Structure formats: structure tokens, C-alpha cells
Amino acid sequence: MTDATATSAFATLALAPELLSNLETLGYHEMTPIQAQSLPLMLEGRDVIAQGQTGSGKTAAFGLGLLSRLKVSRFRVQSLVLCPTRELADQVAGEIRRLARGMHNVKVLALCGGAPFGPQLGSLEHGAHIIVGTPGRVDEHLRKGSLSLAELNTLVLDEADRMLDMGFAEVLDAIVAEAPEDRQTLLFSATFADSVRPIAERMLRDPASIEVASTHDESSIRQLFHRVADNEARFEALRILLLKYRPESSVVFCNTKREAQEVSDALNEHGFSAMSLHGDLEQSERDQTLVMFANKSASILVATDVAARGLDIEALDAVFNYEIARDLDAHVHRVGRTGRAGSSGIACTLYTEKEDYRLTKLGEFLEQTLTPEPLPSKSMLTREPFYARMATLQIDGGKKDKLRPGDILGALTGDGGMSGSQIGKIKVLARTTFLAVERDVAKTALAQLMNGKLKGRSFRARRLKS
Ligand code: AMP
């Protein structure tokens, strides 16, 4: 087994250039441990059984594996991913679509229980390359003859332990019986529970086993505590830490809405690209902020705990606690948001003398002795602030206008002359679209969108402030 902490570039793999360049636009520069260990084996055609939790980057691991075997010109179901729940299946389908963005016309279809059957029949008649679904519904389509696995080359069992816990063992057997023998099978499971072994033996051929350490263990998150003299020193300390670590995406947690707004404003005055997230924002402002943070047009989110609750912010490089959280559970939640996807993260907590007692309480709660560390040198303050890599353009058209990400990508890369790698996440909502492009080409892209046509129509567009 290779060193679980080793990271390496995707470019070391024999992946198609269009997959590799798209990974860059997604901001996936290095493989996560599970990817580094499983992808070379998958690309060799081996069956793989891997232990990996959500957040480990497992979806991209099997997604890249199955996309590498896909023959797009052959419009038949070639890959099937089975997931325990509809939510997970939707997430997996979304991630595979993102990974496939550089390839033309890859059709990914989700087939889940709980959704109406009729439209799924229609979609299946139109054809698909990749099916992501829940076992019950996939089995139903097989029995009704609306789905054929005759040309399947890759079968993925995602969260196999959960599917077994949910009583899907027999259904899985029935599905596998419909798949060709010479397929590749990839099994992912959070645990290697005893229940998983028999199914692995039945369904996989000479599998390679991969185990990586949980990404949420303490070793992947470095917690540092810094004692500061007063509130003024607190803000300066935050700047010093930002300038030292230069995280591409980070969250600064504040205890009040007012403070979140003030810190965000002050960071912007000092040349950073920060946005605030708190309960006083309108829903539309909040949505916009989250889109811009997720697509890397804003690198720092300044948030209250309440506003950040339940947010699905992935892959933060750093978390800063502007103060110690009032609620100790909240501290653990804040810190747990970094160090995801197998990458390491840093969590810095600032506090003043007045908060000494809170540090003691936090130490008791965490059952650790928390000792303050000196701040990095003030010379950091002379460094240039960093800006977000991307900018967001908003187009006044969306799904209701039949706009799809491909139309926008096509308009900019075709006549627009931009390269796919300069374009980031494209989020098409009902009536509006948010498009991330590299800052340097934002002007050109905006001009192209305003002067050109999408779906034969002109749409208004603007650059959002970040
Ligand atoms: P998963 O474990 O598949 O749920 O993935 C967790 C998150 O990590 C997802 O948001 C992915 O988009 C992200 N991710 C996967 N692979 C990488 C990578 N190599 N670098 C950065 N982020 C990644």
C-alpha cells in the first residue's frame, strides 16, 4: 500500500487531455489519497474495493475511472453507479457531469426511487451512457425491459455498506446478474464491515483493496490558537494569518451579524475579496454569495454560525475563528469544515485575555491542553493581499429560456476564442445563470456574451462585484 498522505498531480495518470484540463478548471490540482491509490489500478482495468467516506474524493475517483473507459460515440449504457439514497445519487450524477464537462455529449441519467417513473422511461428511450441510481428503481427498469446492461463495462457500488444495511443485498444480486461478466466492478464502502465481504467476493474479481485514513481525523486539521491584545490587534492578526497562509477558500467565523459585516468590509478595504454571510441578508443575496464563494470569485466568507449552518461548503483550506465560539459544539463544527476531501486544513482561533476562560472550557471540552502559539511575523502585512482567481458573470436567462451550461461554454470557447480552462463553474437557475471565468478574461467574456447570441437570442449580462 502506498503512503496515504502522499499527494500527486493528476497529470501523472494516463487520463485523456480533456479530462485533465477540466480537472484544472474544477480546482482539483492534486489527487486525494483515495484517488492516488485507486485511479492507477482502475485505469489498468482492475476491480477495486476501497474504503472511503464522503469527503474523501471517492466520487471523482470512480467517476474518472468510468469516464476513462467510456466510448462516447457508442450511445449505450456503459456505466452503472448504484447508491443507497436519492440524495447521494443526485450528488454523484452532478459530480460525474462536472467531471465530464470537457468531453462532448456525455449523457448521465439519474434513476431514483421516489421520482415519477414515466419521465424516466422517456429519458431512457432517448439513451444514456451512464446511469446513477438507487437499486430498487434500477432493478424495476431492468425487469420492465426499459434498461439494458448488455454493454455495461463499469459497475460501481457506492456506499455498499449502507446499501446492505438498507436490505438491498438481493436486489443487488439481481442487478449484477444482468451485467456482463467481463465488466470492471468498483466497490466503495465507509467501513469494511463483515456484511460487505461476501458481496465483494461474489461481485468482484481479484480486487485490489484500498484503505485510507478518515479525512476527519485530527491529523489532517491543524488547530492553532493565538492570543491577541485587543480587538484592533484581532483584526491585524487575521490579516497576518490570511497573508501567511493565503488560502484559496476560507471562512472567518464571527459571533455576531454586525461583526461579520464589519470584518468583511474591513477585509475588502484592505484589498481582499471577502463576502459576508449572515441572517440580515435577503435570500437572493445569500444565494449569490454562496455561488460566488463556491465558484472561487470570493476567497473569504465571513459568516455567523447560524448563517453557515447546514451549508455545503466543500474543501475549505482554512477556517478562522475571529473569536472563540460561544457554544463549544459550534467550535467543533467550524473547525470540521476544513481539511476535507483528503486535503489538510488549518483552523486558527483568535482570542483576547477576556476570553481566557473560554479557552480553558474549550480545552476541557476537547480533552486537550490548548496552548497559544505566537502569531507569524508582522512583516506579513507588507505582502500583497491576494485576490480570488475567478470573477462571476450573471446572465439574465436560465433553464426557462432553455439555456444549458453547454450553450454558454460553446459560445465562449467557439467563436469566443476562450479556452475551456478559463471557464469555471456554470450554475444555471430557473431565470438566471452564474458563470465563473478567470478574472483576466472577465471583460472579454462579458463582451462576448453581450454581443453574441445564446440559443439564437441576446441576453443581458453583467459582472458581479467581488
Ligand atoms: P466526495 O468524497 O466524492 O463526496 O468528494 C468530496 C468533495 O471533494 C467534492 O466536493 C469534490 O468536488 C471534491 N474533490 C474531489 N476530488 C478532489 C481533488 N482532487 N481536489 C480537490 N477537491 C476534490
PDB file of C-alpha atoms and ligand atoms in Angstrom, residues 10 27-32 35 53-60 91 95 98 314-315 341, ligand 1:
ATOM      1  CA  PHE A  10      -3.488  14.058 -11.888  1.00  0.00           C
ATOM      2  CA  GLY A  27      -9.654  23.348  -8.990  1.00  0.00           C
ATOM      3  CA  TYR A  28      -8.628  19.722  -8.485  1.00  0.00           C
ATOM      4  CA  HIS A  29      -4.869  20.134  -8.654  1.00  0.00           C
ATOM      5  CA  GLU A  30      -3.710  17.197  -6.605  1.00  0.00           C
ATOM      6  CA  MET A  31      -5.229  13.787  -6.126  1.00  0.00           C
ATOM      7  CA  THR A  32      -6.710  12.974  -2.744  1.00  0.00           C
ATOM      8  CA  GLN A  35      -7.723   8.900  -5.803  1.00  0.00           C
ATOM      9  CA  GLN A  53     -16.021   8.230   3.296  1.00  0.00           C
ATOM     10  CA  THR A  54     -17.888  11.194   1.924  1.00  0.00           C
ATOM     11  CA  GLY A  55     -15.369  13.959   1.629  1.00  0.00           C
ATOM     12  CA  SER A  56     -12.546  11.662   0.601  1.00  0.00           C
ATOM     13  CA  GLY A  57     -12.958  12.424  -3.086  1.00  0.00           C
ATOM     14  CA  LYS A  58     -14.257   8.936  -3.848  1.00  0.00           C
ATOM     15  CA  THR A  59     -16.824  10.154  -6.368  1.00  0.00           C
ATOM     16  CA  ALA A  60     -14.170  11.712  -8.562  1.00  0.00           C
ATOM     17  CA  GLN A  91     -24.872  14.351  -5.949  1.00  0.00           C
ATOM     18  CA  GLU A  95     -20.144  15.326  -9.895  1.00  0.00           C
ATOM     19  CA  ARG A  98     -18.911  18.160 -13.911  1.00  0.00           C
ATOM     20  CA  GLU A 314     -16.597  21.807   0.437  1.00  0.00           C
ATOM     21  CA  ALA A 315     -12.862  21.829   0.576  1.00  0.00           C
ATOM     22  CA  ALA A 341     -11.546  15.849   0.608  1.00  0.00           C
TER      23      ALA A 341
HETATM   24  P1  AMP B   1     -16.681  13.041  -2.234  1.00  0.00           P
HETATM   25  O1  AMP B   1     -15.856  12.316  -1.229  1.00  0.00           O
HETATM   26  O2  AMP B   1     -16.707  12.347  -3.531  1.00  0.00           O
HETATM   27  O3  AMP B   1     -18.045  13.365  -1.703  1.00  0.00           O
HETATM   28  O4  AMP B   1     -15.955  14.417  -2.556  1.00  0.00           O
HETATM   29  C1  AMP B   1     -15.833  15.458  -1.642  1.00  0.00           C
HETATM   30  C2  AMP B   1     -15.534  16.800  -2.298  1.00  0.00           C
HETATM   31  O5  AMP B   1     -14.189  16.886  -2.717  1.00  0.00           O
HETATM   32  C3  AMP B   1     -16.380  17.104  -3.511  1.00  0.00           C
HETATM   33  O6  AMP B   1     -16.911  18.395  -3.366  1.00  0.00           O
HETATM   34  C4  AMP B   1     -15.402  17.103  -4.667  1.00  0.00           C
HETATM   35  O7  AMP B   1     -15.804  18.070  -5.617  1.00  0.00           O
HETATM   36  C5  AMP B   1     -14.090  17.472  -4.002  1.00  0.00           C
HETATM   37  N1  AMP B   1     -12.907  16.855  -4.628  1.00  0.00           N
HETATM   38  C6  AMP B   1     -12.808  15.594  -5.121  1.00  0.00           C
HETATM   39  N2  AMP B   1     -11.568  15.375  -5.580  1.00  0.00           N
HETATM   40  C7  AMP B   1     -10.857  16.488  -5.364  1.00  0.00           C
HETATM   41  C8  AMP B   1      -9.490  16.874  -5.611  1.00  0.00           C
HETATM   42  N3  AMP B   1      -8.617  16.034  -6.160  1.00  0.00           N
HETATM   43  N4  AMP B   1      -9.112  18.109  -5.263  1.00  0.00           N
HETATM   44  C9  AMP B   1      -9.985  18.956  -4.688  1.00  0.00           C
HETATM   45  N5  AMP B   1     -11.286  18.664  -4.430  1.00  0.00           N
HETATM   46  C10 AMP B   1     -11.712  17.447  -4.749  1.00  0.00           C
END
